[in-house]
Amino acid sequence: MCNCSSESTYRRLVDYGKTYLLRLINAVMNVEMFFAIAQHNLTVVGMDGAYIKPIVTSYIMISPGQTMDILVTTNASLGHYYMASRQYDNVDQNGNINKVNATAILMYRGNYTPPASPSFPDTLPSYEDFGAAIWFTKRIRSLASKDHPVNVPKNITTRMFITSTMNAIVYPDNISNLACALNNVSWLDPSVDVLLAYYRNLSGYYTTDFPDQPPTYFNFTGPDVESNVITSKGTRVKELNYGEHVEIVFQGTTVYLSPEDHPIHIHGHSFYVVGSGLGNFDHISDPHGFNLVDPPELNTVAIPKKGWVAVRFSATNPGVWFLHCHIEKHLSWGMNFVFIVKNGATPETSIREPPPNMPSWHWFVICCKAPRI
């Protein structure tokens, strides 16, 4: 629906009565998206590479970096139908958002008079439909049941409560810059990557003191939290022993800027999403409502605007793993940190040793600094 688009380019021919698998990926860098197909239901059967209980729905909401497996049965009248996606704007921008609809056409094969224009999905939520997004995500469950529950970690050995904030960094000359942070720590890229420093046992490139709690507790989702905006930059990582059972509660905040969703993605592991809610997480009552029977197993989950989400996972993949907001600008502003999962007791539970022909660290530095010939 843009001047640069060609209607003939974005068409998919389908046969009546068949079921098609859509593998949907949100490759948009900075926004969550709604998606729907005119006059067709969607059956979501998988997310992030894991099966879920089938969700029959007229639309979906998908976060940046997230993937879904969707079945579509072509049982509508022969015709042309728009597949359409639009931005889910959960930031208070007073309507100042991109209102372009990305579209392609589902075109039935057969003998019929083509319509003047394809049908547009009237079930596609509006740009700021917060309730539609929450209603969809609340329905996501794994295939497990009470008789066959998933292996959710229950004996938690590490608990973390992490606030996501849009902060300001104040420098010695009193100049402040916008930054993003987790527990008031804004990630600083080191001069040597953490994986190499850890692998080579190099010191001075990171510290192992990423905090399990925010520096202060306050009304995180309250209307006036300007006094809690100051943060600091650092390359601070969290170390975990192999096999630890980890619980993280991510808390959204209204610090400094308008609140919004933050899709959190972890590398090297998947986690079980055991709970979510709006407002401030209650450490006493909210854990009683955790879903430990059929939580979905994902690697990306959105911290809801002015809300929280709780995840659990087992640290069974040794190595250095990045955890970050999948909104690209937030990642670049520092809403990230690193897990180091230490080696286990066996070669199978440890990072592989370097091959005998791997260059030494000093040789690598010399080669990187040598002039080009």
mmCIF file of C-alpha atoms in Angstrom:
data_model
loop_
_atom_site.group_PDB
_atom_site.id
_atom_site.type_symbol
_atom_site.label_atom_id
_atom_site.label_comp_id
_atom_site.label_asym_id
_atom_site.label_seq_id
_atom_site.Cartn_x
_atom_site.Cartn_y
_atom_site.Cartn_z
ATOM 1 C CA MET A 1 0.000 0.000 0.000
ATOM 2 C CA CYS A 2 2.974 2.296 -0.589
ATOM 3 C CA ASN A 3 3.969 4.046 -3.783
ATOM 4 C CA CYS A 4 7.041 1.822 -4.044
ATOM 5 C CA SER A 5 5.001 -1.394 -3.916
ATOM 6 C CA SER A 6 3.928 -3.523 -6.857
ATOM 7 C CA GLU A 7 0.745 -5.495 -6.282
ATOM 8 C CA SER A 8 1.845 -8.181 -8.715
ATOM 9 C CA THR A 9 4.996 -8.860 -6.690
ATOM 10 C CA TYR A 10 3.451 -9.762 -3.345
ATOM 11 C CA ARG A 11 0.967 -12.513 -4.192
ATOM 12 C CA ARG A 12 0.653 -16.093 -3.032
ATOM 13 C CA LEU A 13 -1.471 -18.502 -5.086
ATOM 14 C CA VAL A 14 -3.338 -21.081 -2.993
ATOM 15 C CA ASP A 15 -5.790 -23.914 -3.587
ATOM 16 C CA TYR A 16 -9.141 -24.124 -1.885
ATOM 17 C CA GLY A 17 -9.418 -26.602 0.997
ATOM 18 C CA LYS A 18 -5.721 -27.004 1.725
ATOM 19 C CA THR A 19 -3.848 -26.239 4.952
ATOM 20 C CA TYR A 20 -0.694 -24.156 4.677
ATOM 21 C CA LEU A 21 2.096 -23.649 7.187
ATOM 22 C CA LEU A 22 3.244 -20.057 7.673
ATOM 23 C CA ARG A 23 6.581 -19.617 9.429
ATOM 24 C CA LEU A 24 6.326 -16.047 10.607
ATOM 25 C CA ILE A 25 9.311 -14.025 11.821
ATOM 26 C CA ASN A 26 9.176 -10.453 13.082
ATOM 27 C CA ALA A 27 12.248 -8.974 11.402
ATOM 28 C CA VAL A 28 11.225 -5.404 12.240
ATOM 29 C CA MET A 29 13.978 -3.887 14.347
ATOM 30 C CA ASN A 30 12.118 -1.629 16.754
ATOM 31 C CA VAL A 31 8.407 -2.493 17.048
ATOM 32 C CA GLU A 32 6.030 -5.321 17.814
ATOM 33 C CA MET A 33 3.550 -6.167 15.075
ATOM 34 C CA PHE A 34 -0.039 -7.336 14.623
ATOM 35 C CA PHE A 35 -0.755 -9.762 11.761
ATOM 36 C CA ALA A 36 -3.993 -11.101 10.250
ATOM 37 C CA ILE A 37 -5.432 -12.550 7.038
ATOM 38 C CA ALA A 38 -8.791 -11.314 5.835
ATOM 39 C CA GLN A 39 -11.624 -13.823 6.442
ATOM 40 C CA HIS A 40 -9.241 -16.571 7.598
ATOM 41 C CA ASN A 41 -8.487 -17.922 11.039
ATOM 42 C CA LEU A 42 -4.924 -18.552 12.159
ATOM 43 C CA THR A 43 -3.964 -21.598 14.231
ATOM 44 C CA VAL A 44 -0.707 -20.925 16.075
ATOM 45 C CA VAL A 45 1.007 -24.257 16.856
ATOM 46 C CA GLY A 46 4.590 -23.247 17.655
ATOM 47 C CA MET A 47 6.733 -20.387 18.934
ATOM 48 C CA ASP A 48 10.504 -20.015 18.998
ATOM 49 C CA GLY A 49 10.990 -23.603 17.833
ATOM 50 C CA ALA A 50 8.752 -25.266 20.457
ATOM 51 C CA TYR A 51 5.213 -26.576 20.117
ATOM 52 C CA ILE A 52 2.355 -24.898 21.977
ATOM 53 C CA LYS A 53 -1.286 -25.762 22.522
ATOM 54 C CA PRO A 54 -2.988 -24.695 19.287
ATOM 55 C CA ILE A 55 -4.417 -21.172 19.470
ATOM 56 C CA VAL A 56 -7.227 -20.472 17.004
ATOM 57 C CA THR A 57 -7.308 -16.724 16.534
ATOM 58 C CA SER A 58 -8.176 -14.036 13.995
ATOM 59 C CA TYR A 59 -4.876 -12.175 14.585
ATOM 60 C CA ILE A 60 -1.512 -12.494 16.326
ATOM 61 C CA MET A 61 0.931 -10.128 18.015
ATOM 62 C CA ILE A 62 4.615 -10.886 17.495
ATOM 63 C CA SER A 63 7.679 -9.248 19.073
ATOM 64 C CA PRO A 64 10.943 -8.391 17.286
ATOM 65 C CA GLY A 65 13.020 -11.520 16.792
ATOM 66 C CA GLN A 66 10.164 -13.832 17.715
ATOM 67 C CA THR A 67 9.056 -16.698 15.466
ATOM 68 C CA MET A 68 5.705 -18.469 15.093
ATOM 69 C CA ASP A 69 4.442 -21.514 13.228
ATOM 70 C CA ILE A 70 0.894 -20.875 11.991
ATOM 71 C CA LEU A 71 -1.541 -23.140 10.131
ATOM 72 C CA VAL A 72 -3.985 -21.529 7.699
ATOM 73 C CA THR A 73 -6.790 -23.467 6.009
ATOM 74 C CA THR A 74 -7.946 -21.899 2.759
ATOM 75 C CA ASN A 75 -11.707 -22.360 3.178
ATOM 76 C CA ALA A 76 -13.003 -18.888 2.283
ATOM 77 C CA SER A 77 -14.883 -18.061 -0.917
ATOM 78 C CA LEU A 78 -12.677 -17.971 -4.007
ATOM 79 C CA GLY A 79 -11.143 -14.526 -4.162
ATOM 80 C CA HIS A 80 -8.281 -12.271 -3.151
ATOM 81 C CA TYR A 81 -7.477 -11.571 0.511
ATOM 82 C CA TYR A 82 -4.932 -9.319 2.129
ATOM 83 C CA MET A 83 -2.400 -10.675 4.557
ATOM 84 C CA ALA A 84 -1.692 -7.551 6.594
ATOM 85 C CA SER A 85 0.612 -6.439 9.371
ATOM 86 C CA ARG A 86 0.800 -3.174 11.235
ATOM 87 C CA GLN A 87 2.739 -1.701 14.122
ATOM 88 C CA TYR A 88 1.553 -2.351 17.662
ATOM 89 C CA ASP A 89 2.310 0.966 19.305
ATOM 90 C CA ASN A 90 2.535 0.505 23.068
ATOM 91 C CA VAL A 91 4.385 3.795 23.581
ATOM 92 C CA ASP A 92 2.332 6.878 24.432
ATOM 93 C CA GLN A 93 3.056 8.852 21.268
ATOM 94 C CA ASN A 94 -0.340 10.551 20.923
ATOM 95 C CA GLY A 95 -0.913 9.010 17.516
ATOM 96 C CA ASN A 96 2.474 10.072 16.130
ATOM 97 C CA ILE A 97 3.374 6.633 14.772
ATOM 98 C CA ASN A 98 4.013 4.923 11.477
ATOM 99 C CA LYS A 99 0.587 3.899 10.164
ATOM 100 C CA VAL A 100 1.754 1.990 7.103
ATOM 101 C CA ASN A 101 0.183 -1.458 6.653
ATOM 102 C CA ALA A 102 2.510 -4.091 5.201
ATOM 103 C CA THR A 103 0.491 -6.344 2.927
ATOM 104 C CA ALA A 104 0.623 -9.297 0.578
ATOM 105 C CA ILE A 105 -2.246 -10.977 -1.261
ATOM 106 C CA LEU A 106 -3.592 -14.490 -0.725
ATOM 107 C CA MET A 107 -5.030 -15.348 -4.149
ATOM 108 C CA TYR A 108 -7.180 -18.439 -4.728
ATOM 109 C CA ARG A 109 -6.761 -20.458 -7.880
ATOM 110 C CA GLY A 110 -9.954 -21.161 -9.827
ATOM 111 C CA ASN A 111 -12.534 -19.702 -12.168
ATOM 112 C CA TYR A 112 -14.118 -16.603 -10.656
ATOM 113 C CA THR A 113 -14.387 -12.923 -11.321
ATOM 114 C CA PRO A 114 -11.503 -11.202 -9.508
ATOM 115 C CA PRO A 115 -12.629 -8.515 -7.058
ATOM 116 C CA ALA A 116 -11.811 -4.876 -7.727
ATOM 117 C CA SER A 117 -9.696 -4.920 -4.585
ATOM 118 C CA PRO A 118 -8.678 -7.646 -2.111
ATOM 119 C CA SER A 119 -10.531 -7.878 1.191
ATOM 120 C CA PHE A 120 -8.690 -6.247 4.103
ATOM 121 C CA PRO A 121 -8.735 -8.044 7.500
ATOM 122 C CA ASP A 122 -11.226 -6.265 9.754
ATOM 123 C CA THR A 123 -9.874 -8.328 12.676
ATOM 124 C CA LEU A 124 -6.462 -6.651 12.526
ATOM 125 C CA PRO A 125 -6.235 -4.695 15.815
ATOM 126 C CA SER A 126 -5.709 -0.957 15.781
ATOM 127 C CA TYR A 127 -2.245 0.448 16.313
ATOM 128 C CA GLU A 128 -2.696 1.135 20.017
ATOM 129 C CA ASP A 129 -4.863 -1.842 21.029
ATOM 130 C CA PHE A 130 -3.098 -2.763 24.268
ATOM 131 C CA GLY A 131 -5.878 -5.148 25.307
ATOM 132 C CA ALA A 132 -5.654 -7.175 22.084
ATOM 133 C CA ALA A 133 -1.930 -7.728 22.586
ATOM 134 C CA ILE A 134 -2.352 -8.845 26.193
ATOM 135 C CA TRP A 135 -5.304 -11.094 25.357
ATOM 136 C CA PHE A 136 -3.280 -12.928 22.708
ATOM 137 C CA THR A 137 -0.123 -13.438 24.780
ATOM 138 C CA LYS A 138 -2.080 -14.680 27.797
ATOM 139 C CA ARG A 139 -3.344 -17.639 25.736
ATOM 140 C CA ILE A 140 0.103 -19.096 24.999
ATOM 141 C CA ARG A 141 0.655 -22.469 26.704
ATOM 142 C CA SER A 142 2.935 -25.434 26.067
ATOM 143 C CA LEU A 143 1.591 -28.864 25.066
ATOM 144 C CA ALA A 144 2.067 -30.174 28.620
ATOM 145 C CA SER A 145 -0.730 -31.110 31.026
ATOM 146 C CA LYS A 146 -1.118 -31.973 34.690
ATOM 147 C CA ASP A 147 -0.540 -35.626 33.831
ATOM 148 C CA HIS A 148 2.473 -34.801 31.660
ATOM 149 C CA PRO A 149 3.915 -31.504 32.953
ATOM 150 C CA VAL A 150 6.995 -29.865 31.502
ATOM 151 C CA ASN A 151 10.265 -29.959 33.395
ATOM 152 C CA VAL A 152 10.043 -26.464 34.859
ATOM 153 C CA PRO A 153 12.801 -25.778 37.413
ATOM 154 C CA LYS A 154 11.247 -25.794 40.879
ATOM 155 C CA ASN A 155 14.216 -25.866 43.258
ATOM 156 C CA ILE A 156 15.486 -22.414 42.388
ATOM 157 C CA THR A 157 19.130 -21.735 43.242
ATOM 158 C CA THR A 158 19.422 -18.225 41.766
ATOM 159 C CA ARG A 159 16.697 -15.585 41.891
ATOM 160 C CA MET A 160 17.013 -12.280 40.075
ATOM 161 C CA PHE A 161 14.708 -9.278 39.976
ATOM 162 C CA ILE A 162 15.647 -7.071 37.035
ATOM 163 C CA THR A 163 14.191 -3.672 36.207
ATOM 164 C CA SER A 164 14.203 -2.415 32.627
ATOM 165 C CA THR A 165 14.574 1.336 32.382
ATOM 166 C CA MET A 166 15.093 4.206 29.974
ATOM 167 C CA ASN A 167 17.658 6.170 31.943
ATOM 168 C CA ALA A 168 19.985 9.140 31.804
ATOM 169 C CA ILE A 169 23.737 8.934 32.286
ATOM 170 C CA VAL A 170 25.296 12.044 33.803
ATOM 171 C CA TYR A 171 28.960 12.627 32.998
ATOM 172 C CA PRO A 172 31.421 14.636 35.148
ATOM 173 C CA ASP A 173 30.797 17.796 33.124
ATOM 174 C CA ASN A 174 27.061 17.496 33.997
ATOM 175 C CA ILE A 175 26.144 16.578 30.439
ATOM 176 C CA SER A 176 23.577 13.782 30.377
ATOM 177 C CA ASN A 177 22.842 11.291 27.615
ATOM 178 C CA LEU A 178 19.949 8.945 27.119
ATOM 179 C CA ALA A 179 20.644 5.300 27.948
ATOM 180 C CA CYS A 180 18.825 2.041 28.566
ATOM 181 C CA ALA A 181 19.633 -0.162 31.517
ATOM 182 C CA LEU A 182 18.885 -3.343 33.432
ATOM 183 C CA ASN A 183 19.069 -2.843 37.200
ATOM 184 C CA ASN A 184 20.490 0.619 36.470
ATOM 185 C CA VAL A 185 23.489 -0.865 34.637
ATOM 186 C CA SER A 186 23.861 0.180 31.008
ATOM 187 C CA TRP A 187 25.965 -2.310 29.061
ATOM 188 C CA LEU A 188 29.367 -1.106 27.885
ATOM 189 C CA ASP A 189 30.991 -3.062 25.053
ATOM 190 C CA PRO A 190 34.522 -4.088 26.114
ATOM 191 C CA SER A 191 37.590 -3.699 23.925
ATOM 192 C CA VAL A 192 37.933 -7.505 23.947
ATOM 193 C CA ASP A 193 34.742 -9.530 23.721
ATOM 194 C CA VAL A 194 33.673 -11.319 26.897
ATOM 195 C CA LEU A 195 33.733 -14.764 25.294
ATOM 196 C CA LEU A 196 37.368 -14.447 24.265
ATOM 197 C CA ALA A 197 38.374 -12.901 27.584
ATOM 198 C CA TYR A 198 36.657 -15.704 29.500
ATOM 199 C CA TYR A 199 38.009 -18.406 27.195
ATOM 200 C CA ARG A 200 41.565 -17.085 27.464
ATOM 201 C CA ASN A 201 41.274 -16.152 31.151
ATOM 202 C CA LEU A 202 42.106 -12.525 30.411
ATOM 203 C CA SER A 203 41.485 -10.068 33.237
ATOM 204 C CA GLY A 204 40.351 -6.467 33.180
ATOM 205 C CA TYR A 205 37.714 -6.672 30.444
ATOM 206 C CA TYR A 206 34.611 -7.406 32.544
ATOM 207 C CA THR A 207 33.518 -7.845 36.146
ATOM 208 C CA THR A 208 31.288 -10.557 37.600
ATOM 209 C CA ASP A 209 29.126 -8.301 39.755
ATOM 210 C CA PHE A 210 25.952 -7.770 37.749
ATOM 211 C CA PRO A 211 23.374 -7.127 40.500
ATOM 212 C CA ASP A 212 20.586 -9.589 41.284
ATOM 213 C CA GLN A 213 18.384 -6.690 42.455
ATOM 214 C CA PRO A 214 17.907 -3.046 41.465
ATOM 215 C CA PRO A 215 19.809 -0.525 43.638
ATOM 216 C CA THR A 216 16.543 0.820 45.090
ATOM 217 C CA TYR A 217 12.939 -0.304 45.318
ATOM 218 C CA PHE A 218 10.174 2.192 44.568
ATOM 219 C CA ASN A 219 6.833 2.367 42.791
ATOM 220 C CA PHE A 220 8.280 1.155 39.471
ATOM 221 C CA THR A 221 5.132 1.829 37.470
ATOM 222 C CA GLY A 222 4.102 5.008 39.266
ATOM 223 C CA PRO A 223 3.466 8.350 37.567
ATOM 224 C CA ASP A 224 6.524 10.201 38.887
ATOM 225 C CA VAL A 225 9.806 8.337 39.243
ATOM 226 C CA GLU A 226 12.209 10.946 37.867
ATOM 227 C CA SER A 227 14.432 10.733 40.950
ATOM 228 C CA ASN A 228 15.465 7.191 40.032
ATOM 229 C CA VAL A 229 16.794 7.809 36.546
ATOM 230 C CA ILE A 230 20.555 7.923 37.133
ATOM 231 C CA THR A 231 22.439 4.892 35.909
ATOM 232 C CA SER A 232 26.033 3.877 35.193
ATOM 233 C CA LYS A 233 27.771 2.129 32.326
ATOM 234 C CA GLY A 234 29.655 -1.086 32.893
ATOM 235 C CA THR A 235 30.647 -4.477 31.498
ATOM 236 C CA ARG A 236 29.154 -6.439 34.374
ATOM 237 C CA VAL A 237 28.248 -10.095 33.895
ATOM 238 C CA LYS A 238 26.402 -12.721 35.937
ATOM 239 C CA GLU A 239 28.173 -16.034 36.592
ATOM 240 C CA LEU A 240 26.164 -19.244 37.005
ATOM 241 C CA ASN A 241 27.349 -22.696 37.962
ATOM 242 C CA TYR A 242 26.487 -25.454 35.522
ATOM 243 C CA GLY A 243 23.055 -26.893 36.291
ATOM 244 C CA GLU A 244 21.772 -23.975 38.345
ATOM 245 C CA HIS A 245 18.028 -23.389 38.308
ATOM 246 C CA VAL A 246 17.375 -19.723 37.644
ATOM 247 C CA GLU A 247 14.308 -17.545 38.103
ATOM 248 C CA ILE A 248 14.232 -14.014 36.731
ATOM 249 C CA VAL A 249 11.421 -11.525 37.199
ATOM 250 C CA PHE A 250 11.679 -8.671 34.711
ATOM 251 C CA GLN A 251 9.938 -5.522 35.910
ATOM 252 C CA GLY A 252 8.937 -2.756 33.522
ATOM 253 C CA THR A 253 9.164 0.822 34.754
ATOM 254 C CA THR A 254 7.976 4.319 33.900
ATOM 255 C CA VAL A 255 11.369 5.876 34.545
ATOM 256 C CA TYR A 256 12.296 8.937 32.519
ATOM 257 C CA LEU A 257 10.402 8.251 29.298
ATOM 258 C CA SER A 258 7.029 6.865 28.287
ATOM 259 C CA PRO A 259 6.810 3.160 29.202
ATOM 260 C CA GLU A 260 6.666 0.473 26.546
ATOM 261 C CA ASP A 261 7.074 -3.264 26.016
ATOM 262 C CA HIS A 262 10.598 -4.654 26.073
ATOM 263 C CA PRO A 263 10.970 -7.985 24.210
ATOM 264 C CA ILE A 264 13.753 -9.799 26.078
ATOM 265 C CA HIS A 265 15.795 -12.412 24.203
ATOM 266 C CA ILE A 266 18.319 -14.858 25.647
ATOM 267 C CA HIS A 267 21.064 -16.624 23.696
ATOM 268 C CA GLY A 268 22.095 -20.211 24.319
ATOM 269 C CA HIS A 269 18.991 -21.194 26.296
ATOM 270 C CA SER A 270 15.219 -21.184 26.224
ATOM 271 C CA PHE A 271 13.152 -20.276 29.266
ATOM 272 C CA TYR A 272 9.732 -21.128 30.619
ATOM 273 C CA VAL A 273 7.430 -18.125 30.935
ATOM 274 C CA VAL A 274 5.757 -18.922 34.264
ATOM 275 C CA GLY A 275 3.881 -15.690 34.910
ATOM 276 C CA SER A 276 3.152 -12.110 33.919
ATOM 277 C CA GLY A 277 1.013 -9.243 35.066
ATOM 278 C CA LEU A 278 0.442 -5.519 35.102
ATOM 279 C CA GLY A 279 1.714 -3.129 37.752
ATOM 280 C CA ASN A 280 4.475 -3.919 40.244
ATOM 281 C CA PHE A 281 5.446 -7.520 40.905
ATOM 282 C CA ASP A 282 4.360 -8.664 44.377
ATOM 283 C CA HIS A 283 7.103 -10.925 45.735
ATOM 284 C CA ILE A 284 4.686 -12.547 48.213
ATOM 285 C CA SER A 285 1.456 -13.139 46.313
ATOM 286 C CA ASP A 286 2.368 -13.265 42.610
ATOM 287 C CA PRO A 287 4.549 -16.420 42.789
ATOM 288 C CA HIS A 288 1.479 -18.342 44.016
ATOM 289 C CA GLY A 289 -0.067 -17.778 40.603
ATOM 290 C CA PHE A 290 2.903 -19.046 38.584
ATOM 291 C CA ASN A 291 2.056 -21.588 35.892
ATOM 292 C CA LEU A 292 4.305 -24.583 36.578
ATOM 293 C CA VAL A 293 2.223 -27.064 34.576
ATOM 294 C CA ASP A 294 2.163 -25.875 30.956
ATOM 295 C CA PRO A 295 4.199 -22.665 30.609
ATOM 296 C CA PRO A 296 5.448 -21.960 27.087
ATOM 297 C CA GLU A 297 9.137 -22.547 26.362
ATOM 298 C CA LEU A 298 10.432 -19.493 24.486
ATOM 299 C CA ASN A 299 13.623 -17.571 23.895
ATOM 300 C CA THR A 300 11.945 -14.169 23.482
ATOM 301 C CA VAL A 301 9.281 -12.682 25.726
ATOM 302 C CA ALA A 302 7.994 -9.134 26.077
ATOM 303 C CA ILE A 303 8.013 -7.357 29.415
ATOM 304 C CA PRO A 304 4.558 -5.783 29.219
ATOM 305 C CA LYS A 305 4.201 -2.029 29.402
ATOM 306 C CA LYS A 306 3.883 -1.048 33.085
ATOM 307 C CA GLY A 307 4.076 -4.714 34.041
ATOM 308 C CA TRP A 308 6.281 -7.717 34.729
ATOM 309 C CA VAL A 309 7.090 -11.179 33.400
ATOM 310 C CA ALA A 310 8.700 -14.136 35.219
ATOM 311 C CA VAL A 311 10.836 -16.822 33.555
ATOM 312 C CA ARG A 312 12.722 -19.909 34.703
ATOM 313 C CA PHE A 313 15.474 -21.929 33.050
ATOM 314 C CA SER A 314 18.254 -24.392 33.828
ATOM 315 C CA ALA A 315 21.811 -23.272 33.065
ATOM 316 C CA THR A 316 22.889 -26.367 31.147
ATOM 317 C CA ASN A 317 24.727 -24.816 28.210
ATOM 318 C CA PRO A 318 28.238 -23.777 29.282
ATOM 319 C CA GLY A 319 29.588 -20.622 27.719
ATOM 320 C CA VAL A 320 29.045 -16.886 27.457
ATOM 321 C CA TRP A 321 25.502 -15.842 26.592
ATOM 322 C CA PHE A 322 23.976 -12.492 25.723
ATOM 323 C CA LEU A 323 20.616 -11.366 27.146
ATOM 324 C CA HIS A 324 19.148 -8.239 25.602
ATOM 325 C CA CYS A 325 16.116 -6.241 24.612
ATOM 326 C CA HIS A 326 15.267 -7.109 21.006
ATOM 327 C CA ILE A 327 14.330 -3.527 20.177
ATOM 328 C CA GLU A 328 17.497 -2.564 18.346
ATOM 329 C CA LYS A 329 17.791 0.985 19.645
ATOM 330 C CA HIS A 330 17.382 -0.220 23.236
ATOM 331 C CA LEU A 331 20.075 -2.841 22.665
ATOM 332 C CA SER A 332 22.449 -0.206 21.308
ATOM 333 C CA TRP A 333 21.647 2.053 24.279
ATOM 334 C CA GLY A 334 22.624 -0.644 26.786
ATOM 335 C CA MET A 335 19.586 -2.753 27.768
ATOM 336 C CA ASN A 336 21.708 -5.913 27.856
ATOM 337 C CA PHE A 337 23.993 -8.018 29.971
ATOM 338 C CA VAL A 338 25.850 -11.327 29.782
ATOM 339 C CA PHE A 339 25.495 -14.688 31.531
ATOM 340 C CA ILE A 340 28.546 -16.878 31.963
ATOM 341 C CA VAL A 341 27.608 -20.517 32.552
ATOM 342 C CA LYS A 342 30.629 -22.253 34.036
ATOM 343 C CA ASN A 343 31.842 -25.658 32.961
ATOM 344 C CA GLY A 344 30.306 -28.763 34.457
ATOM 345 C CA ALA A 345 32.171 -31.776 35.796
ATOM 346 C CA THR A 346 32.536 -33.659 32.499
ATOM 347 C CA PRO A 347 33.826 -32.868 28.997
ATOM 348 C CA GLU A 348 30.246 -33.127 27.723
ATOM 349 C CA THR A 349 29.165 -30.358 30.095
ATOM 350 C CA SER A 350 32.121 -28.069 29.394
ATOM 351 C CA ILE A 351 33.233 -25.659 26.708
ATOM 352 C CA ARG A 352 35.493 -27.441 24.269
ATOM 353 C CA GLU A 353 39.192 -26.955 24.722
ATOM 354 C CA PRO A 354 40.913 -24.881 22.007
ATOM 355 C CA PRO A 355 42.298 -26.944 19.133
ATOM 356 C CA PRO A 356 46.081 -27.388 19.147
ATOM 357 C CA ASN A 357 46.502 -25.234 16.021
ATOM 358 C CA MET A 358 44.520 -22.287 17.396
ATOM 359 C CA PRO A 359 46.683 -19.122 17.342
ATOM 360 C CA SER A 360 47.652 -17.634 20.670
ATOM 361 C CA TRP A 361 46.025 -14.456 21.909
ATOM 362 C CA HIS A 362 49.190 -12.390 21.412
ATOM 363 C CA TRP A 363 49.569 -13.571 17.818
ATOM 364 C CA PHE A 364 45.942 -12.610 17.182
ATOM 365 C CA VAL A 365 46.519 -9.086 18.463
ATOM 366 C CA ILE A 366 49.595 -8.631 16.253
ATOM 367 C CA CYS A 367 47.725 -9.831 13.172
ATOM 368 C CA CYS A 368 44.779 -7.543 13.849
ATOM 369 C CA LYS A 369 47.081 -4.533 14.162
ATOM 370 C CA ALA A 370 49.307 -5.353 11.195
ATOM 371 C CA PRO A 371 48.930 -3.040 8.183
ATOM 372 C CA ARG A 372 47.165 -4.321 5.110
ATOM 373 C CA ILE A 373 49.354 -5.322 2.179
#
